[in-house]
Each structure stands twice: as C-alpha cells, then as structure tokens.
Coordinates of C-alpha atoms and ligand atoms in Angstrom, one line a residue:
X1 CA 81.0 74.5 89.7
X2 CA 78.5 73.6 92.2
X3 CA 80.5 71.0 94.2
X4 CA 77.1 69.8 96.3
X5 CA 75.1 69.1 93.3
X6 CA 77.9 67.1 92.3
X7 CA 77.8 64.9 95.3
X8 CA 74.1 64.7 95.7
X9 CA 74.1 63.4 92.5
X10 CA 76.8 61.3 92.0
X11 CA 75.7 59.8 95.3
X12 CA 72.8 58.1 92.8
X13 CA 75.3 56.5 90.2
X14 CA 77.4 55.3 93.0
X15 CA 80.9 53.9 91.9
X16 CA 81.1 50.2 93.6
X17 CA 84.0 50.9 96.1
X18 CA 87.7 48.7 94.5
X19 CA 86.1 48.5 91.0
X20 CA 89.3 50.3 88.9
X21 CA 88.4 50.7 84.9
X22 CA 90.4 51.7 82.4
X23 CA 89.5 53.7 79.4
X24 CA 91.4 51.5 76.9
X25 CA 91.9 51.6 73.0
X26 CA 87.5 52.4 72.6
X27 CA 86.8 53.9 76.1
X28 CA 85.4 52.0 78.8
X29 CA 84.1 48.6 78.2
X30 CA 82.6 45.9 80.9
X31 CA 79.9 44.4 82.3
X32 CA 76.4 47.0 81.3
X33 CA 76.0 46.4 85.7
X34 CA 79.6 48.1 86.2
X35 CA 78.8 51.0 84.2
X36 CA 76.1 53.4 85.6
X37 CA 78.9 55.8 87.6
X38 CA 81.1 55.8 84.8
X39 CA 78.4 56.9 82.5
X40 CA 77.8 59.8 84.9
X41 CA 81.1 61.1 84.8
X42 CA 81.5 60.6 81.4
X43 CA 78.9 63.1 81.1
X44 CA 80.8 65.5 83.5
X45 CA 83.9 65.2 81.9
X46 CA 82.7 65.5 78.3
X47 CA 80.8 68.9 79.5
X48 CA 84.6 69.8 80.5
X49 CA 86.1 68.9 77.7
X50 CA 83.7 71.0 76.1
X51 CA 83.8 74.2 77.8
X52 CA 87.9 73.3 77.0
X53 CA 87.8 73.4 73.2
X54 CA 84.7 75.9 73.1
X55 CA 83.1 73.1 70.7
X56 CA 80.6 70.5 70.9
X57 CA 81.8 67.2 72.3
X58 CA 80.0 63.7 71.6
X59 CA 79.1 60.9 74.1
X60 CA 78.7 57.1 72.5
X61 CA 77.0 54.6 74.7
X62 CA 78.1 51.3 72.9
X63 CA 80.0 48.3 73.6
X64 CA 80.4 47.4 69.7
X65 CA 80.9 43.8 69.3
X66 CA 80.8 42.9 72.5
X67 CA 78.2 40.9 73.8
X68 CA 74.8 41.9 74.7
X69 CA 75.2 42.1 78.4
X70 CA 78.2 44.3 78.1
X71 CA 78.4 48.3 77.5
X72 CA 80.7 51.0 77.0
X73 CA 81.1 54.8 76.6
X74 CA 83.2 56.8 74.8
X75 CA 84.2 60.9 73.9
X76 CA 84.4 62.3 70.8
X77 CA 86.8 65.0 70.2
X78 CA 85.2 68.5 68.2
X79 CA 86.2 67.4 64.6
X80 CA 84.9 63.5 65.3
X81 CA 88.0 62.2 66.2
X82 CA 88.7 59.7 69.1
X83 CA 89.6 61.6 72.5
X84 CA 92.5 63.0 73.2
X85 CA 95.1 60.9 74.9
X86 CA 95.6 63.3 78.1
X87 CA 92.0 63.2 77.9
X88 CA 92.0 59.5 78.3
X89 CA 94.1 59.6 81.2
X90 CA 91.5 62.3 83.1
X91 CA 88.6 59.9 82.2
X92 CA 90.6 57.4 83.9
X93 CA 91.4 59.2 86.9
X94 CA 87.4 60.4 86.8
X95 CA 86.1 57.2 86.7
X96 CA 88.4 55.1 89.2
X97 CA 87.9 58.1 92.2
X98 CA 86.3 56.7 94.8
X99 CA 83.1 58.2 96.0
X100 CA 84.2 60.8 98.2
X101 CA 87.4 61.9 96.4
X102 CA 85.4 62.3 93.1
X103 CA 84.3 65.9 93.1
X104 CA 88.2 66.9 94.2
X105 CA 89.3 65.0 91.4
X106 CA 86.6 66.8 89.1
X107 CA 88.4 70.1 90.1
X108 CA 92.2 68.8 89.7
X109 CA 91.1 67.5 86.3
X110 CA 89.2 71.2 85.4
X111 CA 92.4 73.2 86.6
X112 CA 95.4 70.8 85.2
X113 CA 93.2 71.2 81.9
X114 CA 92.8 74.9 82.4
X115 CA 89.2 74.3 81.5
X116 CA 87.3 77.5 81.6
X117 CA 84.2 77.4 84.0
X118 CA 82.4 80.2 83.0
X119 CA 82.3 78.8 78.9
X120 CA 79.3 77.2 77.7
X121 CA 79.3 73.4 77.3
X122 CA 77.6 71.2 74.5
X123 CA 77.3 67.7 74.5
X124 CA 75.9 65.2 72.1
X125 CA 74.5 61.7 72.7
X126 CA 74.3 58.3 70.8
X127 CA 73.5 54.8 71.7
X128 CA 72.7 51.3 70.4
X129 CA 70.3 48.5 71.1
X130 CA 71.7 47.2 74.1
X131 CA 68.5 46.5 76.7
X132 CA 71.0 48.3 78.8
X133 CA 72.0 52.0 76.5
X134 CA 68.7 53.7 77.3
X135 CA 69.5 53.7 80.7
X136 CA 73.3 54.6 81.2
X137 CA 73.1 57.2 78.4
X138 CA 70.4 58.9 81.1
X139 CA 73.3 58.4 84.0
X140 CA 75.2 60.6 80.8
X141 CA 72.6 63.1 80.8
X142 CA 72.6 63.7 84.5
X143 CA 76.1 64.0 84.2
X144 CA 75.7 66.8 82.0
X145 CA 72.7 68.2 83.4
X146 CA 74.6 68.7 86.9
X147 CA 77.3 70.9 85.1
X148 CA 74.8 73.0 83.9
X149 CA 76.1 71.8 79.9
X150 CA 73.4 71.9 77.0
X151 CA 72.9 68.4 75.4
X152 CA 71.2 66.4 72.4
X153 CA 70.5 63.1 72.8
X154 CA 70.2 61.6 69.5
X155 CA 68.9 58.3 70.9
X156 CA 69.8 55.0 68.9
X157 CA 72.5 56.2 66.6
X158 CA 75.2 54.1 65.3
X159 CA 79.0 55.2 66.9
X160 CA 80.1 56.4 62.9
X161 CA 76.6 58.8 63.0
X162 CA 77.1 60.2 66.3
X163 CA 81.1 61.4 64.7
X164 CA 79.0 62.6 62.1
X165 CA 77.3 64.9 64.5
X166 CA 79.8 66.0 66.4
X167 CA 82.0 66.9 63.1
X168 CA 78.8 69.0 61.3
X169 CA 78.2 70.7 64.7
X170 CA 82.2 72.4 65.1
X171 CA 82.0 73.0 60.9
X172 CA 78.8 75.2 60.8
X173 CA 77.1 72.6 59.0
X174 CA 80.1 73.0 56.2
X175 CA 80.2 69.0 56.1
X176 CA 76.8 68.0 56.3
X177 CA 73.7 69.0 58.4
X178 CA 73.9 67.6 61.8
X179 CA 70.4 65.7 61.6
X180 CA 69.9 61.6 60.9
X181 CA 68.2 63.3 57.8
X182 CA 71.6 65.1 56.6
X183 CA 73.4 62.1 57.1
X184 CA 71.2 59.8 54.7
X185 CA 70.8 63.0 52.5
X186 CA 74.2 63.4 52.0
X187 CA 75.5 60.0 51.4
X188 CA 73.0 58.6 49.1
X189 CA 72.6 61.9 46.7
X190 CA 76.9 61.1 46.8
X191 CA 75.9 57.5 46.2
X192 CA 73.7 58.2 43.2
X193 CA 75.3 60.9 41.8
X194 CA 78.7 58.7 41.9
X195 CA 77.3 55.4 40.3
X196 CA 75.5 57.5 37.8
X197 CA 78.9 58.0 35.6
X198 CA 79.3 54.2 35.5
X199 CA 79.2 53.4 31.6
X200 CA 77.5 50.6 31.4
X201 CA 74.2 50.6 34.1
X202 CA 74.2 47.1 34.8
X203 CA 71.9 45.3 37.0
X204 CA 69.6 48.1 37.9
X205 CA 68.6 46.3 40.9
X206 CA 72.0 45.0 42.0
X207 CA 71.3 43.6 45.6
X208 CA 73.6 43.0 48.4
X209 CA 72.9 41.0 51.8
X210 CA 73.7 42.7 54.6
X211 CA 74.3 40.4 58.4
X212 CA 73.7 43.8 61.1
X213 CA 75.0 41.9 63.5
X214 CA 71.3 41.8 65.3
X215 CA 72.4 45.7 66.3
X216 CA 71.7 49.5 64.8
X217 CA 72.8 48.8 61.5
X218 CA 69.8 47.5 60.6
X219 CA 67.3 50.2 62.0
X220 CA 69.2 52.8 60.4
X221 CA 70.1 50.6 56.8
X222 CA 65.9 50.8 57.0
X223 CA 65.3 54.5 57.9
X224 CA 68.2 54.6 54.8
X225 CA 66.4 52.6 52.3
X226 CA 63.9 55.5 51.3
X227 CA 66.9 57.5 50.3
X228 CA 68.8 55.2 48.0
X229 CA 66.2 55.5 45.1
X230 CA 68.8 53.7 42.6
X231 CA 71.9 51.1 42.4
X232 CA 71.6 49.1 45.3
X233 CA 68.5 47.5 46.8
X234 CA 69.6 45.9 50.4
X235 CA 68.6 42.8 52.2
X236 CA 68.8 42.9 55.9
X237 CA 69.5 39.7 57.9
X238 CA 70.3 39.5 61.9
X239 CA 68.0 42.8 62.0
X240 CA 67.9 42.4 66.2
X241 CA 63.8 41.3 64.9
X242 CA 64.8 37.6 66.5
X243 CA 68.6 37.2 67.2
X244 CA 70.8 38.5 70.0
X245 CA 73.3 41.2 69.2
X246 CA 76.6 39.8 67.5
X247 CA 75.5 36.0 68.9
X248 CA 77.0 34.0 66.1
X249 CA 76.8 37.3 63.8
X250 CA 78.4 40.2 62.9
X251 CA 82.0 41.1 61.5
X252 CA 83.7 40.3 64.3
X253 CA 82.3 36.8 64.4
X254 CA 82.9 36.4 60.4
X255 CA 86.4 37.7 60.7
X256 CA 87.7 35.5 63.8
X257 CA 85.8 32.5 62.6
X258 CA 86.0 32.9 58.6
X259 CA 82.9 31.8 58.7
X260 CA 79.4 32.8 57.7
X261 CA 77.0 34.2 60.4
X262 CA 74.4 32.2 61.5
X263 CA 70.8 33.4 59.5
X264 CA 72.5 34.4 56.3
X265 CA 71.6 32.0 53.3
X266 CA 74.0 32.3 50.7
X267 CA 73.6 31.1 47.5
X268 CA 77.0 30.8 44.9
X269 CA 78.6 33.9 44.1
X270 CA 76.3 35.5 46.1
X271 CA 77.6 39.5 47.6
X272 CA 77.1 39.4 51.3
X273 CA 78.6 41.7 54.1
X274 CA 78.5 41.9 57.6
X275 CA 78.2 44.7 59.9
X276 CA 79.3 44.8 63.6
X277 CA 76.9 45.9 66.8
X278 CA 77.3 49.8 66.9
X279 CA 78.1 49.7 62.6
X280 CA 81.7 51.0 62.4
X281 CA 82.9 48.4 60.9
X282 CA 82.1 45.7 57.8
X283 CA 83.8 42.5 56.1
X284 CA 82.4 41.0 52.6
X285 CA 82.4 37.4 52.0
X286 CA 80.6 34.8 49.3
X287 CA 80.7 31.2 48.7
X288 CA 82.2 30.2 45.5
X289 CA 80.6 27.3 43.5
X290 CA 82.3 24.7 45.2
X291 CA 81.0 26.0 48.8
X292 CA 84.2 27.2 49.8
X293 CA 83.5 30.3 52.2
X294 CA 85.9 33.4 50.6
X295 CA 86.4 36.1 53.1
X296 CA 87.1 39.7 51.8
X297 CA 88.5 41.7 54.6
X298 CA 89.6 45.7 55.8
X299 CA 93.0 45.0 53.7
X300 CA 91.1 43.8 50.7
X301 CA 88.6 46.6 50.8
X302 CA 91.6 49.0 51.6
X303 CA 93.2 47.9 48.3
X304 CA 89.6 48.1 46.0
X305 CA 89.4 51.6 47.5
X306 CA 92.6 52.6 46.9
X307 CA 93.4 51.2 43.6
X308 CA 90.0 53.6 42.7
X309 CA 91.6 56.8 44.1
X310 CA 94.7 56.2 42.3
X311 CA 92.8 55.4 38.9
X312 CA 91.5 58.6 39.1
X313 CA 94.2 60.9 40.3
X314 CA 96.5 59.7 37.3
X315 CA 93.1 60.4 34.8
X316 CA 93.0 63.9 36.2
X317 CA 96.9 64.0 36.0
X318 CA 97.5 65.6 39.5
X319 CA 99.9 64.5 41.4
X320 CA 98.4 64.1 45.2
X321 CA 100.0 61.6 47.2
X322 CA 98.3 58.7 48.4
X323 CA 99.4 56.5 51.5
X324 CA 98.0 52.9 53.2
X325 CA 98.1 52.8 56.7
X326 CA 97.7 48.9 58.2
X327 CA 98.1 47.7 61.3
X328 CA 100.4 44.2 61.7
X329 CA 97.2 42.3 61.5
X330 CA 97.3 43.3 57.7
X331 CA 97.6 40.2 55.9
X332 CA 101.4 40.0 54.6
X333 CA 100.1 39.2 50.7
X334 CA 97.9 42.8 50.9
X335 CA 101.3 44.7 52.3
X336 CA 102.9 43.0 49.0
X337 CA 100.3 43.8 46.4
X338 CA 99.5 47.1 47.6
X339 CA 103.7 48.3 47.5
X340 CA 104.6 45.8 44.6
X341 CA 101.5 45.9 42.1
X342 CA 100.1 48.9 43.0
X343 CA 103.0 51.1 44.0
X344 CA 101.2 52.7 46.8
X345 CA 103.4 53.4 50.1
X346 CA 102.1 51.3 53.1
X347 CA 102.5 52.2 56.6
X348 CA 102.5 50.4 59.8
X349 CA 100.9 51.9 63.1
X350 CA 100.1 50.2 66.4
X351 CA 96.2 48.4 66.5
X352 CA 93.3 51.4 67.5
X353 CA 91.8 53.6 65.4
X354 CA 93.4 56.8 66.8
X355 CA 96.6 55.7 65.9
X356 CA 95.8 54.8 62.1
X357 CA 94.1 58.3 62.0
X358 CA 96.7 59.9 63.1
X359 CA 98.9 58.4 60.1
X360 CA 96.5 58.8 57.7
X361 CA 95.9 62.7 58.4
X362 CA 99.6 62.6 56.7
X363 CA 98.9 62.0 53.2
X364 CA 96.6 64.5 50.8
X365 CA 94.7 61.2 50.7
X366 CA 95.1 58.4 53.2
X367 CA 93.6 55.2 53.2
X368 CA 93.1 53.8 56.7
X369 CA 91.7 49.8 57.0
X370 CA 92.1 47.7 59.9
X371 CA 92.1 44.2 58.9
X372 CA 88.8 43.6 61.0
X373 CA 87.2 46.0 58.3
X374 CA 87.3 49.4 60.7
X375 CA 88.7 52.1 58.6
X376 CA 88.2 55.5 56.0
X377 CA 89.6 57.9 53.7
X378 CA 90.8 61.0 54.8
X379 CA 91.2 63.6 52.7
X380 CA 93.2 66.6 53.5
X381 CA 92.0 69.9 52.9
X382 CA 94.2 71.1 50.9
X383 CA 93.4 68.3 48.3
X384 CA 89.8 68.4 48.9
X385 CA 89.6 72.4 47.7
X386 CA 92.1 71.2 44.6
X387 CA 89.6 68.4 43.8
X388 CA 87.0 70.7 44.1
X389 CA 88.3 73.3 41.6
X390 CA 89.6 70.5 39.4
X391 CA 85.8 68.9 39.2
X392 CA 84.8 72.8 38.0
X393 CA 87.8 73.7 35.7
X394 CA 88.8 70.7 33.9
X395 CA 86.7 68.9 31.0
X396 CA 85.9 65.8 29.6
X397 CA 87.5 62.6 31.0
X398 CA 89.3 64.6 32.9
X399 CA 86.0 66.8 34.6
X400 CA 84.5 63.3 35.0
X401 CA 87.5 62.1 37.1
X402 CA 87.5 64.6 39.4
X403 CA 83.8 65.0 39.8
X404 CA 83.9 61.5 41.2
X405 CA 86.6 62.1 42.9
X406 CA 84.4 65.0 45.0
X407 CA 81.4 62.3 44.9
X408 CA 83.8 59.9 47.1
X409 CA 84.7 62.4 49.3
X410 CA 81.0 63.5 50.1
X411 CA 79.8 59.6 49.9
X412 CA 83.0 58.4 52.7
X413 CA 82.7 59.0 56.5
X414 CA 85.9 60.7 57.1
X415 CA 85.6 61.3 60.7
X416 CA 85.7 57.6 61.3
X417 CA 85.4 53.9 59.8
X418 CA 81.6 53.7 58.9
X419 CA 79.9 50.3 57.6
X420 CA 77.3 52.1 55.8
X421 CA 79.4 54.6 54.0
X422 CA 82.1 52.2 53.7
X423 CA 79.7 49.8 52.1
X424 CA 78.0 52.4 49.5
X425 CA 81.7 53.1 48.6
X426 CA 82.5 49.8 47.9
X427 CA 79.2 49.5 45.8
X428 CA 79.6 52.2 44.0
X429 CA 83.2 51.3 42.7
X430 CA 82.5 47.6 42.0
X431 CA 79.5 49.3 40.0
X432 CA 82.1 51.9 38.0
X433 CA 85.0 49.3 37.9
X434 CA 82.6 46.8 36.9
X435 CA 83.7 44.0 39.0
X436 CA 82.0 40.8 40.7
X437 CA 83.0 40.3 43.9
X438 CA 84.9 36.9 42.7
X439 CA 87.5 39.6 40.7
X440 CA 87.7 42.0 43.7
X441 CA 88.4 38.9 45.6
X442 CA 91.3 37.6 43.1
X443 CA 93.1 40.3 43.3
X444 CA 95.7 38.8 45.8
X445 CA 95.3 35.5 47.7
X446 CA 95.9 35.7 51.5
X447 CA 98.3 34.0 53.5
X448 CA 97.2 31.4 55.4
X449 CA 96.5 32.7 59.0
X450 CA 95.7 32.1 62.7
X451 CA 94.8 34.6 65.5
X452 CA 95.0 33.3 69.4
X453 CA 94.7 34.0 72.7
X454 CA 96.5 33.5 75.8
X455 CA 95.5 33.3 79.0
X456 CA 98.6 34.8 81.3
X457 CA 98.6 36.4 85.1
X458 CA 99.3 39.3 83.7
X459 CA 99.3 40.3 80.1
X460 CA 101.3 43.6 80.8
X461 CA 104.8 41.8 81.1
X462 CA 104.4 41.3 77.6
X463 CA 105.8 45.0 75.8
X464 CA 106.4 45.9 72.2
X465 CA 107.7 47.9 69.7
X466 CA 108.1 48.7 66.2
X467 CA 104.5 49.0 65.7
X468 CA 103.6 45.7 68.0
X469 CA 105.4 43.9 66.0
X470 CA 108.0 43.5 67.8
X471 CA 108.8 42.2 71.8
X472 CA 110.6 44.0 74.6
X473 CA 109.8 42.4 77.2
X474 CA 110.2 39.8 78.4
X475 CA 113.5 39.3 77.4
X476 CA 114.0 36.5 75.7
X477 CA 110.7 36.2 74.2
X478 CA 111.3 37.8 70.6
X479 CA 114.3 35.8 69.9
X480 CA 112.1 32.3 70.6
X481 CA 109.8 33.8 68.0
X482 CA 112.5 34.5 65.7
X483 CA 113.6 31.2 65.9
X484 CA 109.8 29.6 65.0
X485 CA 109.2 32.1 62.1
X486 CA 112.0 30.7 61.2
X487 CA 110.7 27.0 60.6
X488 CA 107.8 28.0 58.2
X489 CA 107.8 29.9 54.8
X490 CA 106.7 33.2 54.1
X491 CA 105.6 33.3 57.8
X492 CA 105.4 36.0 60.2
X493 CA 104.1 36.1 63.7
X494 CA 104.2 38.4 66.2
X495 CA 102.2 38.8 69.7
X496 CA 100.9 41.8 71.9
X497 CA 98.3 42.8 75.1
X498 CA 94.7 42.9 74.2
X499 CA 94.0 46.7 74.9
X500 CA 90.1 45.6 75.4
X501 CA 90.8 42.0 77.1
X502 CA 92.5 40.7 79.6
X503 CA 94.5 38.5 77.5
X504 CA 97.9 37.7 74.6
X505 CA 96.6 37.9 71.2
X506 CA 99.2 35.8 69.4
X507 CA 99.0 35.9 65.7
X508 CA 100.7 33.8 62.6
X509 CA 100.8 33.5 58.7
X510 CA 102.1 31.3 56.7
X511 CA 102.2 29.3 53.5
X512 CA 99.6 26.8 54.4
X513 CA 96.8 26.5 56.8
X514 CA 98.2 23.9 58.6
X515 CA 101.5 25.8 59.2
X516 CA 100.1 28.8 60.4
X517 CA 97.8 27.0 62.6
X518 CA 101.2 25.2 64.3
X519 CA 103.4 28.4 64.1
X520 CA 100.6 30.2 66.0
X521 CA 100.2 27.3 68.6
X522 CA 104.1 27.0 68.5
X523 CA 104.5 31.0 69.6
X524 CA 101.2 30.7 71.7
X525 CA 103.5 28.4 74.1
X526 CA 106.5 30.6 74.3
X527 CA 104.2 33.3 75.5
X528 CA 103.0 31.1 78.8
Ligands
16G1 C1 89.1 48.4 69.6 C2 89.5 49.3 68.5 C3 89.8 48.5 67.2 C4 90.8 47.5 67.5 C5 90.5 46.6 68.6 C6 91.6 45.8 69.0 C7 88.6 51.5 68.1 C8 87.4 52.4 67.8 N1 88.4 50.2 68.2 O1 87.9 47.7 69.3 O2 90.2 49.5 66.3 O3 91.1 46.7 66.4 O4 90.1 47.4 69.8 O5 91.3 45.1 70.2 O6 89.8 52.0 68.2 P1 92.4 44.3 71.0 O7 93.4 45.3 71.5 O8 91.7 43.5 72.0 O9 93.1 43.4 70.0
ZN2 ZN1 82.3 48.6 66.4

C-alpha cells in the first residue's frame, strides 16, 4: 500500500477537523458539504473489503429520501447484501480519523481484517440525481484509484440496480447479466412471461401512476418502458422534469403524511404508487368514491405477495415453508391477518434492512416488508433448484404453478427491496388474482395509527429490547407506557432512537384515530 499516495490524496478530500459521523442503519448520511472525505475513504475501504472477500464490492452514492441537499454512501457486500457489521464499525473508524491519523488507521483496519494486499480489488459505482452525486462518487473513484483497485462506475443507477450489479458480478452472470440492459431484460421477459398465464387478459392496457419521488425512478421506469411490450403501460409523475427530489413527494412523504404527493391527479379508484428518491422502496394508494385517501402499505403488499406464494405452493403440493418478517412498525391488524387468516408465521426483527434479511434468509421462502414499503422475497436455494425441477417435471395445473412460481423468482429483486420489481410483482399478481386495488385493499383494515418524534439531549439514553419493542432504559420508562397502552383498546405503542436522526420516534395504534393520536402524544411526554 503506497502510504504517500494516500496522503497526497486524501490531503484533497480533506476531513473538516471535530466532524465525527457515523455509519448508521443505511451508511453515512448528512449534509452533501460534509461528505467529500467520506466518499474518499469509502472508496478505500470498499477496495479493502474487496481484496478481503476476493469479490466485487459496490459503492451507492444516495441519500434516499432525504432531502435534496443531503447525501450518503453506502457498501455492498459480494452477494448484494448490506455490509457487514464489523465492516460498519471500520467505516466508522475510517471516516471519523482525523487527517493525519488516517493512513495508520487504513493499515490497522487492513491487518485487524487480514485483508490481503497483494489480491486484486473491484469496485462498482452507483448514484442518483442529487446536484451533489456526480461529484462525491468522483471523491469514490479517487479513493479507489489510489489503491490501485479496478472500478465501474455505472453512473445514475437506482441503490436496488447497483445490488443487482454487485450480485451478477460474484454469480458469473448466473443471476442476471451485470448491465442496465440485463436488468430490464430480465425482469420484464419475467413480467410478461408471468402475466401471460393469467386466464382472463383483462385490460390489455392496464395503467398505473407512478409519483418517482422527482429522483431515479423515473429515468430508469423510462429507459424500462421499451422493454415492457405488454400488461402495464406506466405514467410517470414527479419525474425530477420540474419538482425537487422527495419535496412533498415520494413514499416517505405518502407514508408519514397518508397523504397523496403533490402533482399526482387522482381520479376514483384510480391505481397509483409512489416511489422514494434512490427507488428501493414503494407504497400504493387511491382515493375511493367518496375522496377518502386509502393507503396500501409494505405490510399490505407483504400480505398480497405472500398470500400468492402460498396459493401456489399448496397447487403444486410441496411443502416449502414460508415465513413474514415485520418490523414493530407492522401495523397490528396485518400481524393478525397474516397468522390468523392466512396461517403464515410472522416474525419480528429490529427496523433496518440487514436485520429483516437476515430473518428472511431462514425460511425456503421469506417475505421481508417494512411497513414504509422497503422489502423482497428471498428464496433459498435449495427451494429455488426444487421449483425449478418442479416447473420441468410436473404437468398441468400443477406445471403451471410452479412455472410461475420460477417467473416470480426471476421477476423479484432478491438482493434487496426494489420499487420497480416490487411494483411488476404486484402488477402481475393483481393481474393473475384478478383483483382491483379496492379488494387488495379490503383485505384487513388498519389500526388507527400515529408516528412522532421527540426532540431529547440525547436520544441514546433511550435502550430497547425484544425487537424495539420494548424499553430498558431508562428505568421506569416502559412501565409508564404499560400503563397508557393500557387506557386505549387494541392499542400498542412502543418508542426507540432514530438510527438515521437525531431524534425518539414514538409510535401508537389504536382503535380510533383520535386515540392513537392521544396515546402517541400521551407516550411522546413520558419520553421528555
Ligand atoms: C433506513 C433503513 C430503513 C429503515 C429506516 C429507519 C435501510 C436500507 N434503510 O432508511 O430500512 O426503515 O432507516 O429509520 O436499511 P429510523 O431509524 O430513523 O427510524
Ligand atoms: Zn430509499
């Protein structure tokens, strides 16, 4: 490792001295101005990390649904999973040395991690439309260039693509070729070749309004357009032509507000989903005929995915096992219709991505939603080859199940939660089930709910357990909650640390708006 390179170029992405960062639940996130000496190292560590695992690591400049002046980064392990937690904690170290300590701190990291120096390095790079990616994904490249690692920079990708890449490239092209063109190739021959079974065809021309958030989705939903020949024709609103990114748009905005992003006309009855600013994740909503705004969120798509799979697996009369991971922001009524109606077992991990992975990777098939409307399917590989032999040996009803089964596998991003595939999934099985979006919507109601925020001195007194649904510390804290849950029916409330603000996130349901509203203000005051 040539130390003085190192320095003379880390000298030019200088880290502001007392500035301390933390690479949190989606890797570092602040102001775009705080960001160029992170980005830099990111790009160092990344080609360590890749000399590590002898595979080809990815690096995603994004700051999701953050606003527009803000940016991020984060790694991408070899088979397109989040980065590994020691990992984190080296990309923490990395990025908080001050100048002079850095390129020690580079070598500590590279011999703790026995990192072999003489190994090639790979990198891959993705951005979105932030004024401020093109830039800090160079600071990347320098990063990489200074460790003598190879790189690709894909350019504007959106954070679910660059997975893609990263997965293809460690699978020998096994999944899917590691180009923008395998990506739309791929999913929309699944797409077609999936909503082809349906029995009755339908609206040839079924179309579906798409919000992308004024972000990537909506260059690459356009580059995708020529591929998807049949089934869904797409209308793009918020396409970044006028807006700002996620300014009154977006899933994020939809879900917090349950409300409908600014620039989307919706007539009654109306399909309309809405993307968030790097595409990773997507909510559906509609106004019924009586204006009422009906939002269909992660649990609700979790469940018309799910129900799907299982449909199938008792047509083909295998018995693979199926779970639900959730996190406690799940809304109570989806927990109950998913164990209760649909007997499928529901599990409960801590908010993040990683963790729901993790939990999914358990199951021959695991469902993964957030309630924000990040999530997958994972399929395990034993189940996929089974599928894949079923879809060859069986016939009839039984051939046609399993053929869609392998249809969903190649149509779903299973490295992680991905709006576009997620939303040609969800097409496809309201096509094949034959539902509006009104009977994917009656399925359950949802509990009335409220999500706040607190503003404390410090937001790490505050400890959980029990998948956050549950208080430590402070003592005394969970007991006061106890008691107010108590007051209100078929409530629940809990509260935990923002992992990507500096704040309480306090959250309540119960049987009526007005309830949850005062349980939430109610537990929002024993937290200050
Ligand atoms: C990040 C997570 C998301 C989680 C959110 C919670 C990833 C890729 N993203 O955006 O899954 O819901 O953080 O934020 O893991 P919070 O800790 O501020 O509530
Ligand atoms: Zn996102």
């Amino acid at each position: 490792m040539d130390l003085d390179a190192v320095k003379e170029h880390s000298a030019l992405h200088a880290k502001p001295s007392g500035l301390v960062l933390q690479y949190g639940t989606a890797g570092f996130r602040t102001k775009a101005e705080h960001l160029d000496h992170v980005m830099f190292r990111m790009g160092l560590l990344a080609v360590l990390r890749s000399k590590q695992t002898k595979s080809t690591i990815g690096v995603m400049v994004t700051a999701s649904h953050n606003p527009e002046e803000d940016n991020g980064v984060k790694l991408v392990d070899p088979l397109g999973e989040m980065l590994a937690p020691s990992w984190e904690e080296h990309a923490t170290r990395l990025a908080n040395a001050e100048e002079k300590d850095m390129p020690g701190v580079l070598m500590d990291i590279s011999v703790k991690a026995a990192v072999n120096l003489q190994q090639d390095a790979f990198v891959v790079i993705g951005r979105d439309t932030r004024p401020s990616s093109e830039k800090l994904s160079q600071s990347v490249i320098d990063g990489v260039t200074v460790l003598e690692g190879q790189f690709q920079d894909y350019g504007l990708l959106t954070t679910p693509q660059l997975h893609y890449m990263v997965y293809c490239r460690n699978t020998g092209g096994q999944y899917g070729k590691a180009t923008i063109e395998g990506y739309y190739e791929k999913l929309s021959k699944a797409f077609m070749e999936l909503t082809k079974q349906a029995s009755c065809s339908g609206d040839e021309n079924r179309s579906l309004k798409v919000d992308c958030a004024n972000g990537i989705g909506a260059l690459k939903l356009r580059e995708m357009e020529h591929y998807i020949t049949q089934g869904l024709s797409v209308q793009l609103l918020n396409d970044g032509t006028k807006g700002k990114l996620n300014h009154l748009c977006g899933a994020d905005f939809v879900k917090s507000h349950q409300k409908p992003p600014q620039g989307m006309e919706m007539k009654s009855n109306e399909r309309c989903c809405s993307f968030d600013g790097d595409a990773d994740r997507i909510v559906y909503y509609y106004l019924d005929v009586d204006g009422h705004f009906h939002l269909i969120d992660g649990d609700k798509i979790a469940t018309l995915i799910s129900s799907f799979l299982k449909e199938l697996l008792l047509e083909i009369g295998e018995s693979l096992n199926i779970g639900v991971v959730q996190t406690a922001y799940a809304n109570g009524s989806s927990t109950r219709y998913l164990e209760e109606v649909m007997k499928v077992p529901v599990y409960c991990t801590k908010t993040g991505v990683k963790h729901l992975h993790h939990k999914a990777q358990e199951f021959d098939i695991g469902v993964y939603f957030e309630a924000n409307g990040h999530g997958t399917v994972l399929f395990s590989k034993a189940a996929e080859t089974k599928i894949k032999q079923l879809a060859r040996e069986l016939e009839d009803k039984k051939r046609k199940a399993a053929k869609m089964l392998e249809n969903v596998i190649d149509l779903i991003n299973q490295t992680a939660g991905d709006a576009i595939s997620d939303m040609l999934v969800i097409e496809a099985v309201l096509i094949l089930k034959g539902l509006t979006v009104q009977q994917w919507d009656a399925l359950y109601m949802d509990l009335p709910n409220r999500q706040l925020k607190v503003k404390v001195a410090d937001r790490q007194v505050i400890s959980t357990t029990d998948a956050e649904r549950q208080v430590v510390t402070p003592p005394g804290l969970q007991e006061a909650i106890n008691d107010l849950v108590k007051k209100y029916k078929l409530s629940r409330a809990f509260v935990r640390p923002s992992g990507t603000e500096d704040i309480v996130r306090v959250y309540a349901e119960a049987d009526s708006q007005e309830n949850a509203d005062s349980l939430a203000h109610a537990v929002s005051l024993a937290v200050f």
